[in-house]
XYZ file of C-alpha atoms in Angstrom:
573
model
C -19.148 -1.944 -28.409
C -17.430 -4.412 -30.761
C -16.809 -4.816 -34.458
C -15.250 -7.641 -36.436
C -13.357 -8.213 -39.656
C -11.981 -11.350 -41.302
C -8.676 -11.766 -43.111
C -7.956 -14.883 -45.105
C -4.463 -16.255 -45.438
C -3.430 -14.054 -42.537
C -2.384 -14.965 -39.073
C -2.728 -13.577 -35.539
C -0.956 -14.038 -32.263
C -0.953 -12.288 -28.931
C 0.551 -8.878 -29.599
C 0.260 -6.283 -26.860
C 0.840 -2.793 -28.188
C -0.243 -0.453 -25.402
C 0.177 3.231 -26.126
C -2.031 5.639 -24.249
C -1.804 9.097 -22.725
C -1.835 10.619 -19.238
C -1.681 14.287 -20.186
C -2.887 13.052 -23.338
C 0.147 12.015 -25.198
C -0.222 9.128 -27.563
C 2.037 6.173 -26.785
C 2.221 6.900 -23.028
C 0.691 4.751 -20.312
C -2.192 5.912 -18.133
C -1.785 5.127 -14.432
C -3.463 6.335 -11.257
C -0.858 5.227 -8.705
C -1.946 7.261 -5.669
C -4.659 9.265 -3.955
C -6.084 12.004 -6.198
C -3.751 10.950 -9.001
C -0.757 13.174 -8.197
C 1.663 13.913 -5.342
C 0.105 17.370 -5.033
C -3.276 15.703 -4.259
C -4.949 17.863 -6.930
C -7.402 15.136 -7.997
C -7.097 16.170 -11.666
C -7.481 13.565 -14.422
C -6.634 14.633 -17.956
C -8.743 12.459 -20.261
C -9.829 13.665 -23.714
C -12.839 11.331 -23.600
C -14.573 13.469 -20.956
C -16.096 16.173 -23.100
C -19.209 17.788 -21.608
C -21.504 15.953 -24.034
C -19.857 12.597 -23.337
C -19.929 13.182 -19.577
C -23.637 14.062 -19.738
C -24.324 10.645 -21.290
C -22.274 8.655 -18.750
C -23.636 5.184 -17.995
C -22.699 2.515 -15.512
C -21.103 -0.525 -17.130
C -23.532 -3.238 -16.027
C -21.215 -5.945 -17.366
C -18.438 -4.876 -14.987
C -18.280 -7.375 -12.108
C -16.258 -5.639 -9.429
C -17.247 -7.874 -6.527
C -14.986 -7.591 -3.464
C -15.254 -8.526 0.210
C -15.223 -5.850 2.892
C -15.983 -2.207 3.572
C -14.019 0.431 1.666
C -12.712 3.858 2.687
C -9.741 3.944 0.300
C -9.670 5.244 -3.271
C -9.036 2.621 -5.978
C -5.925 2.794 -8.156
C -5.583 2.150 -11.906
C -2.397 0.475 -13.164
C -1.683 -0.513 -16.763
C 0.603 -3.255 -18.021
C -0.554 -5.951 -15.616
C -0.569 -9.707 -16.275
C -1.257 -10.396 -19.950
C -1.066 -6.661 -20.641
C -4.299 -6.042 -18.735
C -5.046 -2.787 -16.960
C -5.825 -3.351 -13.280
C -7.997 -1.723 -10.635
C -6.295 -2.067 -7.248
C -8.628 -1.844 -4.279
C -8.342 -2.633 -0.568
C -10.891 -3.281 2.155
C -11.300 -3.138 5.923
C -11.342 -6.947 5.919
C -7.656 -6.746 4.916
C -8.371 -7.919 1.402
C -6.272 -6.630 -1.479
C -7.586 -7.045 -5.024
C -6.314 -6.546 -8.524
C -9.368 -6.466 -10.800
C -9.405 -6.485 -14.575
C -10.209 -2.859 -15.456
C -12.205 -4.028 -18.479
C -14.680 -6.397 -16.849
C -14.081 -6.317 -13.081
C -12.974 -9.941 -12.832
C -10.342 -10.834 -10.243
C -6.768 -11.026 -11.539
C -5.346 -11.721 -8.080
C -6.502 -11.446 -4.478
C -4.635 -11.547 -1.172
C -5.754 -11.410 2.449
C -3.026 -10.138 4.780
C -4.524 -11.336 8.031
C -7.519 -10.813 10.313
C -8.640 -7.226 10.844
C -9.423 -5.878 14.325
C -13.047 -5.821 15.563
C -14.203 -2.450 16.901
C -15.100 -4.160 20.163
C -11.379 -4.797 20.700
C -10.424 -1.129 20.249
C -10.685 1.616 22.903
C -12.868 3.715 20.561
C -13.432 4.325 16.856
C -16.063 4.215 14.134
C -14.686 1.646 11.678
C -15.705 -1.977 12.211
C -13.669 -4.006 11.532
C -10.459 -1.979 11.197
C -8.113 -3.222 8.496
C -6.808 -1.304 5.486
C -8.196 2.238 5.582
C -5.749 4.639 3.909
C -5.343 4.760 0.127
C -2.303 2.716 -0.987
C 0.381 3.944 -3.353
C 2.141 2.233 -6.245
C 5.781 2.947 -7.010
C 5.618 2.592 -10.786
C 9.354 2.107 -11.549
C 9.512 -0.943 -9.279
C 5.813 -1.860 -9.724
C 5.466 -2.020 -5.950
C 2.148 -1.681 -4.106
C 2.429 -0.241 -0.579
C -0.231 0.003 2.135
C -0.801 -0.209 5.891
C -2.982 -2.895 7.459
C -4.230 -3.132 11.050
C -4.014 -6.820 11.924
C -4.427 -9.188 14.837
C -3.222 -12.782 15.205
C -5.459 -13.515 18.214
C -8.914 -11.993 17.633
C -7.950 -8.537 18.812
C -5.840 -9.144 21.888
C -2.693 -8.195 19.981
C -2.966 -5.362 17.476
C -0.342 -4.393 14.926
C -0.012 -1.876 12.152
C 1.966 -3.568 9.380
C 3.277 -1.736 6.308
C 3.197 -4.047 3.281
C 5.131 -3.999 0.037
C 3.763 -6.231 -2.746
C 4.463 -6.895 -6.381
C 1.512 -5.112 -7.957
C 1.317 -7.652 -10.794
C 1.202 -10.778 -8.628
C 0.292 -9.767 -5.060
C 3.466 -11.419 -3.773
C 4.852 -9.792 -0.615
C 8.352 -8.488 -1.200
C 11.335 -9.708 0.814
C 11.844 -7.943 4.141
C 8.235 -6.863 4.416
C 5.839 -6.256 6.119
C 7.283 -3.693 8.523
C 5.958 -3.976 12.076
C 5.403 -0.324 13.014
C 5.114 -1.151 16.734
C 8.547 -2.722 16.716
C 10.367 -0.165 14.568
C 8.916 3.360 14.884
C 10.216 5.711 17.571
C 10.448 9.503 17.778
C 12.731 10.617 20.577
C 11.405 8.814 23.618
C 7.963 8.290 22.075
C 7.221 4.724 20.957
C 4.525 3.857 18.428
C 1.534 2.030 19.948
C -0.801 0.452 17.413
C -3.857 0.100 19.629
C -4.430 3.877 19.853
C -3.330 4.784 16.312
C -5.301 4.665 13.066
C -4.007 4.941 9.512
C -6.669 6.812 7.541
C -4.550 9.103 5.327
C -3.153 8.260 1.908
C 0.417 7.002 1.551
C 3.017 8.671 -0.672
C 6.307 7.628 -2.289
C 9.076 10.204 -2.626
C 12.793 9.773 -3.206
C 12.753 6.027 -2.646
C 10.834 6.192 0.654
C 7.217 5.416 1.405
C 5.591 7.800 3.874
C 2.703 6.618 6.054
C 0.644 9.018 8.267
C -1.147 8.048 11.478
C -3.674 9.699 13.767
C -5.996 8.478 16.489
C -9.390 6.799 16.390
C -12.720 8.624 16.279
C -13.364 9.631 19.869
C -9.737 10.627 20.617
C -9.281 7.853 23.160
C -6.032 6.904 24.847
C -2.576 8.302 24.238
C -1.970 8.806 20.548
C 0.198 11.151 18.485
C 0.430 12.405 14.982
C 2.980 10.146 13.312
C 4.586 10.039 9.901
C 6.682 6.926 9.285
C 9.208 6.681 6.463
C 10.469 3.377 5.096
C 13.074 3.021 2.299
C 11.708 0.760 -0.415
C 15.053 -0.988 -0.800
C 15.885 -1.225 2.919
C 12.745 -1.729 5.024
C 14.800 -2.261 8.174
C 15.882 1.413 8.148
C 12.636 2.906 9.477
C 12.540 6.601 10.378
C 9.636 8.352 12.097
C 8.484 11.639 13.579
C 5.706 12.196 16.101
C 4.142 15.355 17.471
C 5.766 16.293 20.798
C 2.329 16.785 22.376
C -0.346 14.127 22.685
C -2.854 14.221 19.835
C -2.012 16.120 16.674
C -3.357 13.277 14.547
C -2.459 13.089 10.858
C -5.863 11.688 9.924
C -6.876 13.677 6.824
C -7.923 11.408 3.977
C -5.438 13.060 1.579
C -2.583 11.964 3.810
C 0.921 12.898 2.700
C 1.263 15.427 -0.137
C 4.529 16.357 -1.823
C 5.898 19.009 -4.162
C 8.330 16.474 -5.613
C 10.990 17.482 -3.081
C 9.469 17.460 0.407
C 6.576 15.685 2.128
C 3.807 17.875 3.606
C 1.293 16.834 6.229
C -1.618 18.423 8.118
C -2.087 17.799 11.828
C -5.080 18.015 14.141
C -5.628 19.212 17.683
C -3.216 18.458 20.505
C -4.056 18.084 24.203
C -2.656 20.194 26.996
C -0.085 22.087 24.920
C 0.784 25.561 26.208
C 3.385 26.201 23.483
C 3.004 25.021 19.914
C 3.899 21.318 19.864
C 3.097 20.055 16.405
C -0.698 20.316 16.304
C -3.078 22.399 14.167
C -0.421 22.789 11.494
C 0.875 22.265 8.013
C 4.357 20.760 8.356
C 7.024 20.346 5.687
C 9.521 17.553 6.256
C 12.933 16.872 4.848
C 13.319 13.369 3.416
C 13.350 10.704 6.073
C 11.082 12.190 7.561
C 13.103 14.842 9.376
C 11.502 17.973 10.827
C 13.753 21.030 11.168
C 11.612 22.885 13.748
C 12.355 26.045 11.747
C 9.472 28.437 11.141
C 9.845 28.226 7.368
C 8.975 24.520 7.661
C 5.649 24.778 9.478
C 2.594 26.968 9.783
C -0.028 27.132 12.510
C -2.693 29.828 12.961
C -2.326 32.312 15.794
C -5.476 30.868 17.415
C -4.138 27.302 17.433
C -4.716 26.980 21.187
C -8.405 27.869 20.806
C -8.702 25.362 17.957
C -7.104 22.746 20.217
C -9.603 23.486 22.965
C -12.628 23.103 20.690
C -11.384 19.992 18.814
C -11.441 22.036 15.618
C -8.745 20.286 13.620
C -6.900 22.302 11.020
C -5.906 18.963 9.513
C -9.397 17.903 8.451
C -8.731 17.963 4.724
C -4.966 17.631 4.307
C -2.320 19.701 2.576
C -3.045 20.619 -1.055
C -0.093 21.763 -3.188
C -1.181 24.498 -5.629
C 0.783 26.755 -7.987
C -0.865 30.011 -9.111
C 0.997 31.646 -12.015
C 1.116 35.423 -11.640
C 0.541 35.418 -7.889
C 3.137 36.547 -5.361
C 3.873 34.167 -3.791
C 2.884 31.694 -6.508
C 3.903 28.434 -4.823
C 1.202 27.747 -2.263
C -0.149 25.204 0.150
C -3.921 25.279 0.621
C -5.264 24.150 3.976
C -8.928 23.513 4.831
C -10.184 22.252 8.149
C -12.942 21.799 10.652
C -13.149 25.549 11.308
C -14.636 26.042 7.806
C -11.791 28.301 6.696
C -9.522 28.129 3.666
C -5.927 29.217 4.229
C -3.285 30.067 1.609
C 0.301 29.523 2.735
C 3.634 30.442 1.164
C 5.218 27.120 0.325
C 8.767 28.525 0.322
C 8.396 29.988 3.827
C 5.446 28.615 5.767
C 5.951 31.160 8.526
C 5.585 29.341 11.855
C 2.764 30.530 14.120
C 1.545 33.483 12.080
C -1.233 34.909 9.946
C -1.575 33.156 6.560
C -1.028 34.708 3.154
C -4.824 34.737 2.789
C -7.803 33.384 4.684
C -11.542 33.120 3.989
C -14.553 31.446 5.576
C -15.767 29.022 2.901
C -18.005 26.533 4.757
C -20.560 26.688 7.547
C -19.672 23.139 8.588
C -16.412 21.273 9.257
C -14.431 20.254 6.163
C -13.308 16.626 6.466
C -13.033 15.374 2.897
C -10.132 15.714 0.483
C -10.175 18.831 -1.711
C -9.134 19.039 -5.383
C -7.646 21.782 -7.552
C -7.708 22.604 -11.256
C -7.031 25.423 -13.679
C -9.153 26.819 -16.517
C -8.903 29.914 -18.693
C -10.642 31.803 -15.877
C -8.111 30.930 -13.193
C -6.995 28.455 -10.533
C -9.712 26.759 -8.472
C -9.989 24.684 -5.322
C -13.121 22.566 -4.842
C -14.159 20.783 -1.649
C -17.104 19.236 0.177
C -18.466 21.988 2.420
C -21.690 22.642 4.321
C -21.915 18.857 4.889
C -23.265 17.770 1.458
C -22.353 20.604 -0.907
C -19.542 21.062 -3.351
C -18.018 24.532 -3.190
C -15.379 26.077 -5.423
C -13.230 29.130 -4.847
C -10.754 30.817 -7.138
C -7.271 31.882 -6.076
C -6.633 35.263 -7.643
C -3.150 35.899 -9.136
C -2.448 39.032 -7.108
C 0.207 40.116 -4.618
C -0.628 38.593 -2.246
C -3.112 36.092 -3.728
C -6.709 36.319 -2.532
C -9.699 33.975 -2.350
C -12.988 34.462 -4.204
C -15.874 32.029 -3.665
C -17.351 31.146 -7.070
C -20.072 28.533 -6.786
C -21.776 26.099 -4.412
C -24.010 23.184 -5.434
C -25.449 20.095 -3.780
C -23.674 16.843 -4.563
C -26.301 14.810 -2.722
C -23.890 13.497 -0.078
C -20.437 13.824 1.419
C -17.867 12.340 -0.936
C -14.515 13.876 -1.857
C -14.479 15.603 -5.270
C -12.243 14.901 -8.262
C -11.904 16.658 -11.620
C -11.623 15.685 -15.286
C -10.334 17.888 -18.108
C -9.863 17.064 -21.767
C -6.428 18.705 -21.909
C -5.592 20.106 -18.480
C -7.421 23.443 -18.787
C -10.479 22.975 -21.023
C -13.771 21.229 -20.291
C -13.111 20.980 -16.542
C -15.793 18.857 -14.873
C -15.966 18.527 -11.094
C -17.270 15.142 -9.958
C -18.892 14.536 -6.585
C -20.323 11.457 -4.903
C -23.522 11.451 -2.878
C -21.838 9.317 -0.230
C -24.075 7.999 2.535
C -27.030 9.843 0.975
C -28.283 9.659 -2.632
C -25.367 7.322 -3.556
C -25.032 8.748 -7.048
C -22.235 10.259 -9.075
C -22.704 13.927 -10.030
C -20.781 16.131 -12.454
C -20.598 19.957 -12.624
C -19.057 22.565 -14.880
C -15.768 23.576 -13.257
C -16.218 27.299 -13.964
C -19.893 27.739 -13.133
C -21.098 24.738 -11.144
C -23.842 24.101 -13.698
C -24.934 20.438 -13.775
C -23.268 18.259 -16.409
C -24.253 14.802 -15.135
C -27.138 14.541 -12.685
C -26.740 11.032 -11.381
C -28.247 8.973 -14.177
C -31.131 6.543 -13.880
C -31.898 3.407 -11.905
C -28.837 1.588 -13.255
C -26.465 4.302 -12.045
C -27.492 4.017 -8.392
C -24.672 2.715 -6.187
C -24.647 1.190 -2.710
C -22.223 1.177 0.191
C -20.734 4.634 -0.362
C -18.582 6.062 2.445
C -18.276 9.750 3.304
C -14.577 9.970 2.432
C -14.883 8.121 -0.877
C -13.575 9.605 -4.086
C -13.433 8.267 -7.624
C -10.825 8.068 -10.378
C -10.958 8.562 -14.144
C -9.016 6.613 -16.764
C -9.604 5.898 -20.454
C -13.125 7.271 -20.618
C -14.215 5.468 -17.476
C -14.816 6.437 -13.852
C -14.192 3.880 -11.111
C -15.544 4.152 -7.562
C -14.788 1.588 -4.845
C -17.562 1.102 -2.277
C -18.385 -1.534 0.294
C -18.359 -4.969 -1.402
C -18.167 -3.604 -4.953
C -16.177 -1.499 -7.408
C -18.399 0.404 -9.870
C -17.389 1.398 -13.389
C -19.017 4.179 -15.426
C -18.246 4.818 -19.080
C -18.723 7.554 -21.648
C -20.547 6.525 -24.842
C -18.431 4.607 -27.344
C -19.306 5.256 -31.013
C -19.524 2.266 -33.362
C -16.104 0.764 -34.057
C -15.528 0.430 -37.792
C -12.339 -1.449 -38.649
C -10.671 -0.237 -41.850
C -7.462 -0.383 -43.849
C -6.755 -4.067 -43.305
C -3.270 -4.431 -44.749
C -0.710 -7.216 -45.055
C 2.709 -5.867 -44.087
C 6.083 -7.134 -45.330
C 6.733 -10.418 -43.589
C 3.027 -11.282 -43.399
C 1.833 -9.273 -40.394
C -1.744 -7.987 -40.425
C -2.529 -4.364 -39.598
C -5.897 -2.643 -39.318
C -7.041 0.737 -37.987
C -10.092 2.738 -36.936
C -11.114 6.158 -35.644
C -12.829 6.699 -32.288
C -12.940 8.878 -29.179
C -9.456 10.046 -28.130
C -8.201 8.516 -24.913
C -10.417 5.420 -24.855
C -8.921 1.954 -24.540
C -9.654 -0.877 -26.944
C -8.745 -4.563 -26.962
C -8.299 -6.807 -30.003
C -9.576 -10.399 -30.120
C -9.357 -13.137 -32.750
C -10.701 -16.579 -33.651
C -10.524 -19.058 -36.511
C -14.191 -19.978 -36.008
C -16.527 -17.011 -36.297
C -19.447 -19.047 -34.933
C -17.827 -19.333 -31.495
C -19.283 -17.341 -28.618
C -17.296 -14.153 -28.148
C -16.256 -15.320 -24.669
C -14.232 -18.049 -26.410
C -12.324 -15.696 -28.727
C -8.635 -15.213 -27.974
C -7.606 -11.877 -26.489
C -4.703 -10.495 -28.490
C -3.934 -7.303 -26.615
C -4.463 -3.580 -26.381
C -4.905 -1.422 -29.458
C -2.410 1.388 -29.998
C -3.553 5.001 -30.229
C -0.954 6.497 -32.573
C -2.417 9.997 -32.506
C -5.535 11.395 -30.806
C -8.517 9.322 -31.945
C -6.515 7.247 -34.452
C -6.149 3.605 -33.405
C -4.137 0.811 -34.977
C -3.465 -2.834 -34.242
C -0.694 -4.961 -35.728
C -0.730 -8.756 -35.567
C 2.896 -9.721 -36.082
C 2.192 -13.478 -36.198
C -0.262 -13.364 -39.078
C 1.383 -16.215 -41.004
C 0.303 -18.984 -38.631
C -3.331 -19.265 -39.756
C -4.977 -19.704 -43.108
C -7.956 -17.683 -41.930
C -8.662 -15.611 -38.830
C -11.412 -13.265 -37.702
C -10.690 -10.142 -35.661
C -12.847 -8.193 -33.301
C -12.267 -5.029 -31.232
C -13.988 -4.146 -27.978
C -13.930 -1.176 -25.626
C -12.384 -1.426 -23.127
């Protein structure tokens, strides 16, 4: 949607005035720097554009390019303030390709390949072919640093290395001192990291100046592997610290990876092999920065039947740790754990309890839970939503009692096995749960967060995707949803009303200012030309339009004295 005005005797130049809102606050940037948007892994996106009526009319942006090379298991990221003021979609592939795409049109801003990935035929087991970048990266916004792990080989698979990369997110340039060779640097007691038997599927996290990277084994549990979490200081990559489960196995493979409460990292582990006393598996573990594990019972939890879970390969760590606060509950600071046994567990975050019964427990799925869960709050309470029963979305409410309890609320089909995410117009109202029909109907679906009633039922022929993977999840930013699949990033958008530019005003000093009203939270870009007959592709991009207050947009061209006549046009995004 575009609209144009002309101003004679006024001038324009490139003025970037970006002012947008995360929790919706005007004049604040929107960024999705990590898996499920926040350290807690809640998967909540506050975007005033996603009203129920707008979400029901969602359409795929057919003009969005989004072409990439390689298979995708990782969630895309959304970062504003890139080159030329552009918002970027960061996505990575199993072919070890890293892309920064223009969030407006899907064109490539920069692209890097960090080396050959490893063919499955060169691995002892697994189900990813080839194996390259699997886990969702993280961006440290203050330093604008992109961090990820890549499985690489210099000799067609004979030598295999996990390398942790640090890049300038605006240019794709590898930072000095990186990548970190995990084989050469990570030890835990007498245990040495061995790349060939380890996989990096979980999402990375940044906390307190360190990046934390989780590792598990390959599908098939072949060879000698451990659950590892590796910590690397951003400003001193030579000072690697690591912790591994004392027993073999215990993989940290959940797609949500490392969660944090802003103070400590939390991780979920899977089954160990041959353990007769608890040795790190089937657990939620809280680390001190580093990572350092205290071995104290207040810093880990494992169910009393952990040995039986070990014996049946029923990983507690199928979904990852989810940090949830429930006002009014005692305790109110919780960790939610979901796993392959189909149970939901509530844990006291201030004292996890060691090997013990949880605060609360309920059977919530008839099938293993392997995708990342999400959480959100409405006027009716605090919810957790997850992919259960193989292709369903299920939501339960955590009741604010002493102790808190679990009530299953709704279950619907999402047409596949993606990981859910949630939009809300203000953090509590108009909650919409989004699911992806991964490896099945390959469509995006939206449901009322309180009732599970359909809001968006997949759209028409144009909304059909391809190449969806069962762990995939989407993101929401500025009235758009982005989903990264094999070979392509897809963009969906809410309807954009006609843009009517008004109040064209010459300011003191000759600057031009105009304004318009539109959907709160959307992004708009201003363009200009001196020749209105030119194709729009040849107009000059001036920059992002400022949202001064919800739904009120304004653009100021501070160089308006350089042209006798100039025409202006605004487009979303």
